[in-house]
PDB file of C-alpha atoms and ligand atoms in Angstrom:
ATOM      1  CA  MET A   1      18.662 -17.990 -49.549  1.00 92.00           C
ATOM      2  CA  LYS A   2      21.233 -18.598 -52.292  1.00 96.00           C
ATOM      3  CA  ILE A   3      23.098 -15.604 -53.769  1.00 97.00           C
ATOM      4  CA  ARG A   4      21.594 -16.287 -57.187  1.00 97.00           C
ATOM      5  CA  GLU A   5      18.039 -16.300 -55.795  1.00 98.00           C
ATOM      6  CA  LEU A   6      18.604 -12.948 -54.090  1.00 98.00           C
ATOM      7  CA  GLN A   7      20.076 -11.550 -57.304  1.00 98.00           C
ATOM      8  CA  ASP A   8      16.934 -12.597 -59.213  1.00 98.00           C
ATOM      9  CA  ILE A   9      14.728 -10.834 -56.660  1.00 98.00           C
ATOM     10  CA  ILE A  10      16.880  -7.675 -56.900  1.00 98.00           C
ATOM     11  CA  VAL A  11      16.702  -7.607 -60.701  1.00 98.00           C
ATOM     12  CA  LYS A  12      12.878  -7.802 -60.529  1.00 98.00           C
ATOM     13  CA  LEU A  13      12.652  -5.204 -57.757  1.00 97.00           C
ATOM     14  CA  LYS A  14      14.841  -2.637 -59.512  1.00 96.00           C
ATOM     15  CA  LYS A  15      12.563  -2.738 -62.570  1.00 95.00           C
ATOM     16  CA  GLU A  16       9.380  -2.484 -60.491  1.00 96.00           C
ATOM     17  CA  LYS A  17      10.758   0.426 -58.446  1.00 95.00           C
ATOM     18  CA  ASN A  18      12.392   2.290 -61.357  1.00 94.00           C
ATOM     19  CA  PHE A  19      15.929   2.106 -59.939  1.00 95.00           C
ATOM     20  CA  LEU A  20      19.243   2.363 -61.731  1.00 95.00           C
ATOM     21  CA  ILE A  21      22.038   0.549 -59.897  1.00 96.00           C
ATOM     22  CA  LEU A  22      25.572   1.913 -60.268  1.00 96.00           C
ATOM     23  CA  ALA A  23      28.553  -0.048 -58.938  1.00 97.00           C
ATOM     24  CA  HIS A  24      32.208   0.879 -58.694  1.00 96.00           C
ATOM     25  CA  ALA A  25      34.616  -1.744 -60.025  1.00 94.00           C
ATOM     26  CA  TYR A  26      35.851  -2.437 -56.451  1.00 96.00           C
ATOM     27  CA  GLN A  27      32.441  -3.809 -55.435  1.00 97.00           C
ATOM     28  CA  ALA A  28      31.956  -7.522 -54.781  1.00 96.00           C
ATOM     29  CA  THR A  29      31.289  -9.680 -57.855  1.00 96.00           C
ATOM     30  CA  GLU A  30      27.728 -10.546 -56.808  1.00 97.00           C
ATOM     31  CA  ILE A  31      26.913  -6.814 -56.709  1.00 98.00           C
ATOM     32  CA  GLN A  32      28.598  -6.040 -60.037  1.00 97.00           C
ATOM     33  CA  GLU A  33      26.445  -8.772 -61.618  1.00 97.00           C
ATOM     34  CA  ILE A  34      23.143  -7.040 -60.761  1.00 98.00           C
ATOM     35  CA  ALA A  35      24.325  -3.484 -61.539  1.00 97.00           C
ATOM     36  CA  ASP A  36      23.219  -1.568 -64.644  1.00 95.00           C
ATOM     37  CA  TYR A  37      26.632   0.012 -64.945  1.00 95.00           C
ATOM     38  CA  VAL A  38      30.019  -0.928 -63.456  1.00 94.00           C
ATOM     39  CA  GLY A  39      33.001   1.350 -63.904  1.00 91.00           C
ATOM     40  CA  ASP A  40      35.657   3.650 -62.535  1.00 89.00           C
ATOM     41  CA  SER A  41      34.961   7.017 -60.915  1.00 84.00           C
ATOM     42  CA  PHE A  42      34.988   8.903 -64.221  1.00 81.00           C
ATOM     43  CA  GLY A  43      32.705   6.387 -65.926  1.00 86.00           C
ATOM     44  CA  LEU A  44      30.256   6.581 -63.016  1.00 86.00           C
ATOM     45  CA  SER A  45      30.157  10.392 -63.309  1.00 79.00           C
ATOM     46  CA  GLN A  46      29.566  10.186 -67.061  1.00 80.00           C
ATOM     47  CA  GLN A  47      26.735   7.681 -66.573  1.00 83.00           C
ATOM     48  CA  THR A  48      25.169   9.988 -64.023  1.00 78.00           C
ATOM     49  CA  ALA A  49      24.800  12.739 -66.601  1.00 72.00           C
ATOM     50  CA  ARG A  50      22.761  10.307 -68.772  1.00 78.00           C
ATOM     51  CA  ILE A  51      20.482   8.746 -66.138  1.00 81.00           C
ATOM     52  CA  ASP A  52      16.852   8.304 -67.195  1.00 82.00           C
ATOM     53  CA  LYS A  53      15.552   6.583 -64.023  1.00 89.00           C
ATOM     54  CA  GLN A  54      14.019   8.490 -61.120  1.00 91.00           C
ATOM     55  CA  ASN A  55      15.923   6.541 -58.449  1.00 95.00           C
ATOM     56  CA  VAL A  56      19.618   5.770 -58.348  1.00 95.00           C
ATOM     57  CA  LEU A  57      21.345   3.362 -55.984  1.00 96.00           C
ATOM     58  CA  MET A  58      25.093   3.800 -55.591  1.00 96.00           C
ATOM     59  CA  CYS A  59      27.065   0.723 -54.596  1.00 97.00           C
ATOM     60  CA  GLY A  60      30.347   2.391 -53.835  1.00 97.00           C
ATOM     61  CA  VAL A  61      31.380   5.041 -51.335  1.00 97.00           C
ATOM     62  CA  ARG A  62      29.754   8.262 -50.137  1.00 97.00           C
ATOM     63  CA  PHE A  63      31.517  10.790 -52.391  1.00 96.00           C
ATOM     64  CA  MET A  64      30.310   8.783 -55.415  1.00 95.00           C
ATOM     65  CA  ALA A  65      26.674   9.020 -54.283  1.00 95.00           C
ATOM     66  CA  GLU A  66      27.181  12.745 -53.611  1.00 96.00           C
ATOM     67  CA  THR A  67      28.543  13.217 -57.144  1.00 94.00           C
ATOM     68  CA  VAL A  68      25.422  11.548 -58.583  1.00 93.00           C
ATOM     69  CA  LYS A  69      23.194  13.819 -56.487  1.00 94.00           C
ATOM     70  CA  ILE A  70      25.104  16.954 -57.551  1.00 94.00           C
ATOM     71  CA  LEU A  71      24.783  16.024 -61.220  1.00 92.00           C
ATOM     72  CA  SER A  72      21.130  14.942 -60.911  1.00 91.00           C
ATOM     73  CA  PRO A  73      19.619  17.002 -58.077  1.00 93.00           C
ATOM     74  CA  GLU A  74      16.064  16.152 -59.183  1.00 92.00           C
ATOM     75  CA  LYS A  75      16.641  12.392 -58.672  1.00 92.00           C
ATOM     76  CA  HIS A  76      16.403  10.341 -55.517  1.00 95.00           C
ATOM     77  CA  VAL A  77      19.949   9.096 -54.912  1.00 95.00           C
ATOM     78  CA  PHE A  78      20.708   6.419 -52.329  1.00 96.00           C
ATOM     79  CA  LEU A  79      23.911   5.001 -50.861  1.00 97.00           C
ATOM     80  CA  ALA A  80      23.514   1.246 -50.359  1.00 98.00           C
ATOM     81  CA  ASN A  81      25.542   1.147 -47.130  1.00 97.00           C
ATOM     82  CA  ARG A  82      25.661   4.296 -45.002  1.00 96.00           C
ATOM     83  CA  SER A  83      28.990   3.396 -43.384  1.00 97.00           C
ATOM     84  CA  ALA A  84      30.806   3.211 -46.744  1.00 97.00           C
ATOM     85  CA  GLY A  85      32.910   6.366 -46.765  1.00 97.00           C
ATOM     86  CA  CYS A  86      36.265   7.002 -48.415  1.00 96.00           C
ATOM     87  CA  PRO A  87      38.885   7.904 -45.774  1.00 96.00           C
ATOM     88  CA  MET A  88      40.827   9.923 -48.364  1.00 96.00           C
ATOM     89  CA  ALA A  89      37.758  12.041 -49.198  1.00 95.00           C
ATOM     90  CA  GLU A  90      37.566  13.167 -45.582  1.00 92.00           C
ATOM     91  CA  GLN A  91      41.253  13.949 -45.030  1.00 95.00           C
ATOM     92  CA  MET A  92      40.996  17.677 -45.817  1.00 93.00           C
ATOM     93  CA  ASP A  93      38.311  20.210 -45.027  1.00 92.00           C
ATOM     94  CA  LYS A  94      37.321  23.511 -46.589  1.00 94.00           C
ATOM     95  CA  GLU A  95      39.071  25.674 -43.989  1.00 94.00           C
ATOM     96  CA  PHE A  96      42.383  23.877 -44.564  1.00 95.00           C
ATOM     97  CA  VAL A  97      42.175  24.240 -48.355  1.00 95.00           C
ATOM     98  CA  LEU A  98      41.184  27.910 -48.087  1.00 96.00           C
ATOM     99  CA  ALA A  99      44.266  28.501 -45.912  1.00 96.00           C
ATOM    100  CA  VAL A 100      46.508  26.806 -48.506  1.00 96.00           C
ATOM    101  CA  LYS A 101      44.864  28.903 -51.236  1.00 96.00           C
ATOM    102  CA  GLU A 102      45.818  32.041 -49.337  1.00 96.00           C
ATOM    103  CA  LYS A 103      49.455  30.907 -49.419  1.00 96.00           C
ATOM    104  CA  TYR A 104      49.320  30.261 -53.192  1.00 97.00           C
ATOM    105  CA  PRO A 105      46.821  32.852 -54.518  1.00 95.00           C
ATOM    106  CA  ASP A 106      47.858  32.404 -58.174  1.00 96.00           C
ATOM    107  CA  HIS A 107      47.218  28.603 -58.097  1.00 97.00           C
ATOM    108  CA  SER A 108      44.023  26.811 -59.170  1.00 97.00           C
ATOM    109  CA  VAL A 109      42.735  24.040 -56.917  1.00 97.00           C
ATOM    110  CA  ALA A 110      42.513  20.666 -58.682  1.00 98.00           C
ATOM    111  CA  ALA A 111      40.499  18.207 -56.611  1.00 97.00           C
ATOM    112  CA  TYR A 112      40.539  14.468 -57.018  1.00 95.00           C
ATOM    113  CA  ILE A 113      36.889  13.403 -57.216  1.00 94.00           C
ATOM    114  CA  ASN A 114      37.523  11.514 -53.948  1.00 95.00           C
ATOM    115  CA  THR A 115      36.586  14.629 -51.939  1.00 96.00           C
ATOM    116  CA  THR A 116      33.420  15.609 -50.070  1.00 96.00           C
ATOM    117  CA  ALA A 117      30.763  17.781 -51.750  1.00 96.00           C
ATOM    118  CA  ASP A 118      31.537  20.490 -49.200  1.00 96.00           C
ATOM    119  CA  LEU A 119      35.233  20.521 -50.119  1.00 96.00           C
ATOM    120  CA  LYS A 120      34.434  20.669 -53.844  1.00 96.00           C
ATOM    121  CA  THR A 121      32.720  24.028 -53.272  1.00 97.00           C
ATOM    122  CA  VAL A 122      36.157  25.696 -52.898  1.00 96.00           C
ATOM    123  CA  CYS A 123      37.861  23.844 -55.775  1.00 97.00           C
ATOM    124  CA  ASP A 124      38.282  24.949 -59.397  1.00 97.00           C
ATOM    125  CA  VAL A 125      38.358  21.677 -61.281  1.00 97.00           C
ATOM    126  CA  CYS A 126      37.758  18.033 -60.460  1.00 96.00           C
ATOM    127  CA  VAL A 127      39.708  15.083 -61.867  1.00 95.00           C
ATOM    128  CA  THR A 128      39.631  11.312 -61.627  1.00 92.00           C
ATOM    129  CA  SER A 129      42.543   8.933 -61.959  1.00 90.00           C
ATOM    130  CA  SER A 130      41.651   8.149 -65.578  1.00 87.00           C
ATOM    131  CA  SER A 131      41.116  11.762 -66.607  1.00 90.00           C
ATOM    132  CA  ALA A 132      43.532  13.837 -64.492  1.00 95.00           C
ATOM    133  CA  VAL A 133      46.399  14.145 -66.989  1.00 95.00           C
ATOM    134  CA  GLU A 134      44.172  15.024 -69.943  1.00 95.00           C
ATOM    135  CA  ILE A 135      42.066  17.507 -67.951  1.00 96.00           C
ATOM    136  CA  LEU A 136      44.908  19.386 -66.261  1.00 97.00           C
ATOM    137  CA  ARG A 137      46.860  19.564 -69.516  1.00 97.00           C
ATOM    138  CA  LYS A 138      43.829  21.252 -71.119  1.00 96.00           C
ATOM    139  CA  TYR A 139      42.757  23.356 -68.114  1.00 96.00           C
ATOM    140  CA  PRO A 140      43.697  27.020 -68.666  1.00 96.00           C
ATOM    141  CA  ALA A 141      46.069  27.405 -65.692  1.00 97.00           C
ATOM    142  CA  ASP A 142      49.768  26.638 -65.154  1.00 97.00           C
ATOM    143  CA  LYS A 143      49.892  26.311 -61.372  1.00 98.00           C
ATOM    144  CA  PHE A 144      47.824  23.915 -59.264  1.00 98.00           C
ATOM    145  CA  ILE A 145      47.286  22.983 -55.648  1.00 98.00           C
ATOM    146  CA  PHE A 146      46.462  19.286 -56.074  1.00 98.00           C
ATOM    147  CA  ILE A 147      44.281  17.715 -53.343  1.00 97.00           C
ATOM    148  CA  PRO A 148      44.119  15.335 -51.546  1.00 97.00           C
ATOM    149  CA  ASP A 149      46.194  12.469 -53.041  1.00 97.00           C
ATOM    150  CA  CYS A 150      49.914  13.299 -53.236  1.00 97.00           C
ATOM    151  CA  ASN A 151      50.651  10.019 -55.066  1.00 97.00           C
ATOM    152  CA  LEU A 152      48.189  10.703 -57.884  1.00 97.00           C
ATOM    153  CA  GLY A 153      49.401  14.316 -57.807  1.00 97.00           C
ATOM    154  CA  ALA A 154      53.053  13.243 -58.220  1.00 96.00           C
ATOM    155  CA  TYR A 155      52.086  10.999 -61.142  1.00 96.00           C
ATOM    156  CA  VAL A 156      50.162  13.821 -62.861  1.00 97.00           C
ATOM    157  CA  ALA A 157      52.975  16.346 -62.221  1.00 97.00           C
ATOM    158  CA  ASN A 158      55.406  13.939 -63.853  1.00 95.00           C
ATOM    159  CA  GLN A 159      53.214  13.631 -66.944  1.00 95.00           C
ATOM    160  CA  ILE A 160      52.763  17.423 -67.285  1.00 97.00           C
ATOM    161  CA  PRO A 161      56.257  18.835 -66.566  1.00 97.00           C
ATOM    162  CA  GLU A 162      55.342  22.178 -68.161  1.00 97.00           C
ATOM    163  CA  LYS A 163      52.926  22.953 -65.270  1.00 98.00           C
ATOM    164  CA  GLN A 164      53.591  23.435 -61.524  1.00 98.00           C
ATOM    165  CA  PHE A 165      51.958  21.392 -58.760  1.00 98.00           C
ATOM    166  CA  GLN A 166      51.807  21.957 -55.004  1.00 97.00           C
ATOM    167  CA  LEU A 167      51.147  18.560 -53.422  1.00 97.00           C
ATOM    168  CA  LEU A 168      49.732  18.072 -49.930  1.00 95.00           C
ATOM    169  CA  GLN A 169      50.030  15.061 -47.616  1.00 91.00           C
ATOM    170  CA  GLY A 170      46.882  13.067 -48.401  1.00 95.00           C
ATOM    171  CA  GLY A 171      46.194   9.728 -50.045  1.00 96.00           C
ATOM    172  CA  CYS A 172      44.398   6.405 -50.166  1.00 97.00           C
ATOM    173  CA  PRO A 173      45.240   4.235 -47.150  1.00 96.00           C
ATOM    174  CA  THR A 174      44.583   1.056 -49.150  1.00 96.00           C
ATOM    175  CA  HIS A 175      46.947   1.856 -52.039  1.00 96.00           C
ATOM    176  CA  ALA A 176      49.521   3.567 -49.781  1.00 95.00           C
ATOM    177  CA  ARG A 177      49.958   0.259 -47.958  1.00 94.00           C
ATOM    178  CA  MET A 178      51.885  -1.173 -50.927  1.00 95.00           C
ATOM    179  CA  THR A 179      55.675  -0.967 -50.791  1.00 95.00           C
ATOM    180  CA  ALA A 180      58.615  -1.530 -53.154  1.00 96.00           C
ATOM    181  CA  ALA A 181      59.261  -4.766 -51.189  1.00 96.00           C
ATOM    182  CA  ASP A 182      55.767  -6.041 -52.166  1.00 96.00           C
ATOM    183  CA  VAL A 183      56.625  -5.421 -55.822  1.00 97.00           C
ATOM    184  CA  LEU A 184      59.970  -7.223 -55.495  1.00 97.00           C
ATOM    185  CA  ARG A 185      58.269 -10.236 -53.885  1.00 96.00           C
ATOM    186  CA  ALA A 186      55.505 -10.394 -56.503  1.00 97.00           C
ATOM    187  CA  LYS A 187      57.963 -10.062 -59.397  1.00 97.00           C
ATOM    188  CA  GLU A 188      60.124 -12.856 -57.958  1.00 97.00           C
ATOM    189  CA  LEU A 189      57.069 -15.114 -57.708  1.00 97.00           C
ATOM    190  CA  HIS A 190      55.781 -14.198 -61.193  1.00 98.00           C
ATOM    191  CA  PRO A 191      58.781 -13.269 -63.362  1.00 97.00           C
ATOM    192  CA  ASN A 192      56.793 -13.363 -66.637  1.00 97.00           C
ATOM    193  CA  ALA A 193      53.994 -11.109 -65.468  1.00 98.00           C
ATOM    194  CA  LEU A 194      53.490  -7.475 -66.441  1.00 98.00           C
ATOM    195  CA  PHE A 195      52.947  -5.131 -63.496  1.00 98.00           C
ATOM    196  CA  LEU A 196      49.871  -2.877 -63.829  1.00 98.00           C
ATOM    197  CA  VAL A 197      49.388  -0.265 -61.160  1.00 97.00           C
ATOM    198  CA  HIS A 198      46.950   2.422 -60.002  1.00 96.00           C
ATOM    199  CA  PRO A 199      48.379   5.963 -59.642  1.00 96.00           C
ATOM    200  CA  GLU A 200      47.145   6.104 -56.024  1.00 96.00           C
ATOM    201  CA  CYS A 201      50.138   3.849 -55.163  1.00 96.00           C
ATOM    202  CA  LYS A 202      53.350   5.419 -53.818  1.00 96.00           C
ATOM    203  CA  PRO A 203      55.955   6.556 -56.403  1.00 95.00           C
ATOM    204  CA  GLU A 204      58.345   3.768 -55.200  1.00 96.00           C
ATOM    205  CA  VAL A 205      55.684   1.268 -56.379  1.00 97.00           C
ATOM    206  CA  ALA A 206      54.414   3.133 -59.454  1.00 95.00           C
ATOM    207  CA  LYS A 207      57.888   3.640 -60.920  1.00 94.00           C
ATOM    208  CA  GLN A 208      58.310  -0.140 -61.273  1.00 96.00           C
ATOM    209  CA  ALA A 209      55.108  -0.512 -63.317  1.00 97.00           C
ATOM    210  CA  ASP A 210      54.753  -1.549 -66.952  1.00 98.00           C
ATOM    211  CA  PHE A 211      51.477   0.395 -67.053  1.00 97.00           C
ATOM    212  CA  ILE A 212      49.904   3.017 -64.772  1.00 96.00           C
ATOM    213  CA  GLY A 213      46.166   3.648 -65.025  1.00 94.00           C
ATOM    214  CA  SER A 214      42.768   3.842 -63.371  1.00 92.00           C
ATOM    215  CA  THR A 215      40.783   0.694 -62.619  1.00 93.00           C
ATOM    216  CA  THR A 216      39.197   0.836 -66.081  1.00 91.00           C
ATOM    217  CA  GLY A 217      42.559   1.647 -67.664  1.00 94.00           C
ATOM    218  CA  ILE A 218      44.176  -1.385 -66.026  1.00 96.00           C
ATOM    219  CA  MET A 219      41.329  -3.616 -67.205  1.00 96.00           C
ATOM    220  CA  ALA A 220      41.502  -2.310 -70.774  1.00 97.00           C
ATOM    221  CA  PHE A 221      45.295  -2.810 -70.855  1.00 98.00           C
ATOM    222  CA  ALA A 222      44.975  -6.424 -69.628  1.00 98.00           C
ATOM    223  CA  ARG A 223      42.293  -7.166 -72.251  1.00 98.00           C
ATOM    224  CA  SER A 224      44.325  -5.911 -75.183  1.00 98.00           C
ATOM    225  CA  SER A 225      47.752  -7.176 -74.061  1.00 98.00           C
ATOM    226  CA  GLU A 226      49.325 -10.268 -75.656  1.00 97.00           C
ATOM    227  CA  CYS A 227      50.834 -11.104 -72.261  1.00 98.00           C
ATOM    228  CA  LYS A 228      49.277 -13.971 -70.269  1.00 98.00           C
ATOM    229  CA  GLU A 229      50.210 -12.982 -66.717  1.00 98.00           C
ATOM    230  CA  PHE A 230      49.721  -9.761 -64.761  1.00 98.00           C
ATOM    231  CA  ILE A 231      50.435  -8.473 -61.265  1.00 98.00           C
ATOM    232  CA  ILE A 232      47.627  -6.076 -60.383  1.00 98.00           C
ATOM    233  CA  GLY A 233      48.540  -3.144 -58.132  1.00 97.00           C
ATOM    234  CA  THR A 234      45.109  -1.965 -57.097  1.00 97.00           C
ATOM    235  CA  GLU A 235      42.156  -3.124 -54.998  1.00 96.00           C
ATOM    236  CA  ILE A 236      41.815  -6.886 -55.073  1.00 96.00           C
ATOM    237  CA  SER A 237      38.455  -6.870 -56.931  1.00 96.00           C
ATOM    238  CA  ILE A 238      40.155  -5.892 -60.172  1.00 97.00           C
ATOM    239  CA  ALA A 239      42.343  -9.028 -60.251  1.00 97.00           C
ATOM    240  CA  GLU A 240      39.248 -11.085 -59.392  1.00 96.00           C
ATOM    241  CA  SER A 241      37.029  -9.532 -62.110  1.00 96.00           C
ATOM    242  CA  LEU A 242      39.778  -9.916 -64.717  1.00 97.00           C
ATOM    243  CA  SER A 243      40.241 -13.590 -63.767  1.00 97.00           C
ATOM    244  CA  TYR A 244      36.536 -14.287 -64.314  1.00 96.00           C
ATOM    245  CA  GLU A 245      36.536 -12.362 -67.582  1.00 97.00           C
ATOM    246  CA  MET A 246      39.689 -13.985 -68.997  1.00 98.00           C
ATOM    247  CA  PRO A 247      40.324 -17.346 -67.305  1.00 98.00           C
ATOM    248  CA  GLU A 248      42.967 -18.070 -69.969  1.00 98.00           C
ATOM    249  CA  LYS A 249      45.129 -15.289 -68.451  1.00 98.00           C
ATOM    250  CA  LYS A 250      46.510 -15.141 -64.902  1.00 98.00           C
ATOM    251  CA  PHE A 251      45.997 -12.158 -62.592  1.00 98.00           C
ATOM    252  CA  TYR A 252      47.863 -11.899 -59.288  1.00 98.00           C
ATOM    253  CA  PRO A 253      46.966  -9.165 -56.769  1.00 97.00           C
ATOM    254  CA  LEU A 254      50.146  -7.312 -55.763  1.00 96.00           C
ATOM    255  CA  SER A 255      49.228  -8.196 -52.184  1.00 93.00           C
ATOM    256  CA  VAL A 256      46.316  -9.864 -50.434  1.00 91.00           C
ATOM    257  CA  ASN A 257      46.205  -6.752 -48.212  1.00 90.00           C
ATOM    258  CA  LEU A 258      44.912  -4.653 -51.081  1.00 94.00           C
ATOM    259  CA  VAL A 259      41.341  -4.672 -49.791  1.00 96.00           C
ATOM    260  CA  CYS A 260      39.357  -1.448 -49.341  1.00 97.00           C
ATOM    261  CA  GLN A 261      37.147  -2.178 -46.330  1.00 97.00           C
ATOM    262  CA  ASN A 262      34.902   0.743 -47.265  1.00 97.00           C
ATOM    263  CA  MET A 263      34.270  -0.529 -50.772  1.00 97.00           C
ATOM    264  CA  LYS A 264      33.638  -3.984 -49.356  1.00 97.00           C
ATOM    265  CA  ALA A 265      31.211  -2.724 -46.689  1.00 97.00           C
ATOM    266  CA  THR A 266      28.289  -3.019 -49.119  1.00 98.00           C
ATOM    267  CA  THR A 267      26.643  -6.427 -49.386  1.00 98.00           C
ATOM    268  CA  LEU A 268      24.013  -7.848 -51.702  1.00 98.00           C
ATOM    269  CA  VAL A 269      21.606  -7.776 -48.749  1.00 98.00           C
ATOM    270  CA  ASP A 270      22.229  -3.997 -48.442  1.00 98.00           C
ATOM    271  CA  VAL A 271      21.227  -3.662 -52.096  1.00 98.00           C
ATOM    272  CA  TYR A 272      18.029  -5.636 -51.481  1.00 98.00           C
ATOM    273  CA  ARG A 273      17.193  -3.560 -48.390  1.00 98.00           C
ATOM    274  CA  SER A 274      17.931  -0.298 -50.212  1.00 98.00           C
ATOM    275  CA  LEU A 275      15.468  -1.195 -52.947  1.00 97.00           C
ATOM    276  CA  ASN A 276      12.938  -1.768 -50.176  1.00 96.00           C
ATOM    277  CA  GLY A 277      13.421   1.736 -48.792  1.00 92.00           C
ATOM    278  CA  GLU A 278      16.188   1.161 -46.233  1.00 92.00           C
ATOM    279  CA  GLY A 279      19.082   2.790 -48.125  1.00 89.00           C
ATOM    280  CA  GLU A 280      20.332   6.225 -47.079  1.00 96.00           C
ATOM    281  CA  GLU A 281      18.948   8.939 -49.333  1.00 98.00           C
ATOM    282  CA  ILE A 282      21.534  11.623 -50.059  1.00 97.00           C
ATOM    283  CA  PHE A 283      20.442  15.196 -49.293  1.00 98.00           C
ATOM    284  CA  LEU A 284      22.731  18.156 -49.935  1.00 98.00           C
ATOM    285  CA  ALA A 285      22.041  21.879 -49.539  1.00 98.00           C
ATOM    286  CA  ASN A 286      21.196  23.581 -52.872  1.00 97.00           C
ATOM    287  CA  ASP A 287      24.008  26.065 -52.395  1.00 97.00           C
ATOM    288  CA  THR A 288      26.557  23.252 -51.856  1.00 97.00           C
ATOM    289  CA  MET A 289      25.317  21.411 -54.960  1.00 97.00           C
ATOM    290  CA  GLN A 290      25.469  24.530 -57.155  1.00 97.00           C
ATOM    291  CA  LYS A 291      28.995  25.464 -56.038  1.00 96.00           C
ATOM    292  CA  ALA A 292      30.349  21.885 -56.121  1.00 96.00           C
ATOM    293  CA  ARG A 293      28.841  21.246 -59.545  1.00 96.00           C
ATOM    294  CA  LYS A 294      31.052  23.842 -61.236  1.00 95.00           C
ATOM    295  CA  CYS A 295      34.260  21.850 -60.765  1.00 95.00           C
ATOM    296  CA  ILE A 296      32.556  18.541 -61.695  1.00 94.00           C
ATOM    297  CA  ASP A 297      31.084  20.072 -64.867  1.00 93.00           C
ATOM    298  CA  ARG A 298      34.564  21.300 -65.850  1.00 94.00           C
ATOM    299  CA  MET A 299      35.870  17.763 -65.407  1.00 92.00           C
ATOM    300  CA  ILE A 300      33.149  16.266 -67.602  1.00 89.00           C
ATOM    301  CA  GLU A 301      33.555  18.940 -70.322  1.00 91.00           C
ATOM    302  CA  LEU A 302      37.365  18.662 -70.464  1.00 92.00           C
ATOM    303  CA  GLY A 303      37.347  14.873 -70.146  1.00 85.00           C
ATOM    304  CA  GLU A 304      35.059  14.207 -73.074  1.00 76.00           C
TER     305      GLU A 304
HETATM  306  P1  LIG B   1      39.182   4.990 -60.080  1.00 93.59           P
HETATM  307  O1  LIG B   1      37.814   4.452 -60.019  1.00 93.59           O
HETATM  308  O2  LIG B   1      39.190   6.351 -60.687  1.00 93.59           O
HETATM  309  O3  LIG B   1      40.169   4.091 -60.710  1.00 93.59           O
HETATM  310  O4  LIG B   1      39.639   5.242 -58.564  1.00 93.59           O
HETATM  311  C1  LIG B   1      39.888   4.209 -57.719  1.00 93.59           C
HETATM  312  C2  LIG B   1      39.432   4.484 -56.365  1.00 93.59           C
HETATM  313  O5  LIG B   1      40.160   4.351 -55.426  1.00 93.59           O
HETATM  314  C3  LIG B   1      38.058   4.887 -56.168  1.00 93.59           C
HETATM  315  O6  LIG B   1      37.819   5.123 -54.849  1.00 93.59           O
HETATM  316 FE1  LIG B   2      38.912   5.599 -50.874  1.00 93.59          FE
HETATM  317 FE2  LIG B   2      41.109   4.210 -51.402  1.00 93.59          FE
HETATM  318 FE3  LIG B   2      38.895   2.922 -50.809  1.00 93.59          FE
HETATM  319 FE4  LIG B   2      39.092   4.200 -53.134  1.00 93.59          FE
HETATM  320  S1  LIG B   2      40.283   2.434 -52.482  1.00 93.59           S
HETATM  321  S2  LIG B   2      37.369   4.250 -51.719  1.00 93.59           S
HETATM  322  S3  LIG B   2      40.359   5.938 -52.537  1.00 93.59           S
HETATM  323  S4  LIG B   2      40.040   4.313 -49.447  1.00 93.59           S
END
């Protein structure tokens, strides 16, 4: 079957079966095309709060499906591919964070949304890459333990010098792969391009950027910029989507290695099968959902 034929079947099926399809911006183009909403982690959380369908299919990674379930416990929430996890989300567990909290009892725990539901139960406030600076500036505390991404944490700490941050050794293996040498090479190849980067990259990479922002932030910057060429320092899908959207501009991925295998685990066939009852339904204990929801609700309130 051709991709377009399968897409047509999926569009019909999702209406018949009352499904809303959410896709992160790192998903493959053919999946983004059949989704009802495509966005960054913060946008996906905001959409979740407004869902009117009974069934939700997440094309992304596990913590994103868990966030939907926590915000809409009465809905049936499915993850399109059960092996799509986020390695960063699983780097720290509750016991570890509780031990760090004991060391810094006057600190609040700020959790990147890329954390498991279980870990969120011991955190005070959630953030995403697009909302972290705004939220932690507003949040009524001056000292934070920031988990798990030390690169995003370093970026946020830099933007809010009046507050204190304890960073731990966690991060995104895809973004952490990028080095200052990759930036040098890309800038030599494309001397007229602006360099747009995600804050999950290492400081040695981020400090060379013309703009630092979330996936949606990078896309918005590229749309409004007068510049015609951009080096994109985040998962390869963003350069691809921008190229389709604005073929008159040129988008170069910082490196061809910038592929998140977890985000790319989901295929259009997985979406089709999920709509036919083969997706993994997300179930979380009520107690976990209630406790984890507090820090997500704070994020949504402070981010709006
Ligand atoms: P954003 O969607 O917040 O830009 O985060 C990128 C990411 O790595 C999601 O897993
Ligand atoms: Fe996790 Fe990084 Fe992949 Fe995002 S890009 S899902 S943070 S591993």
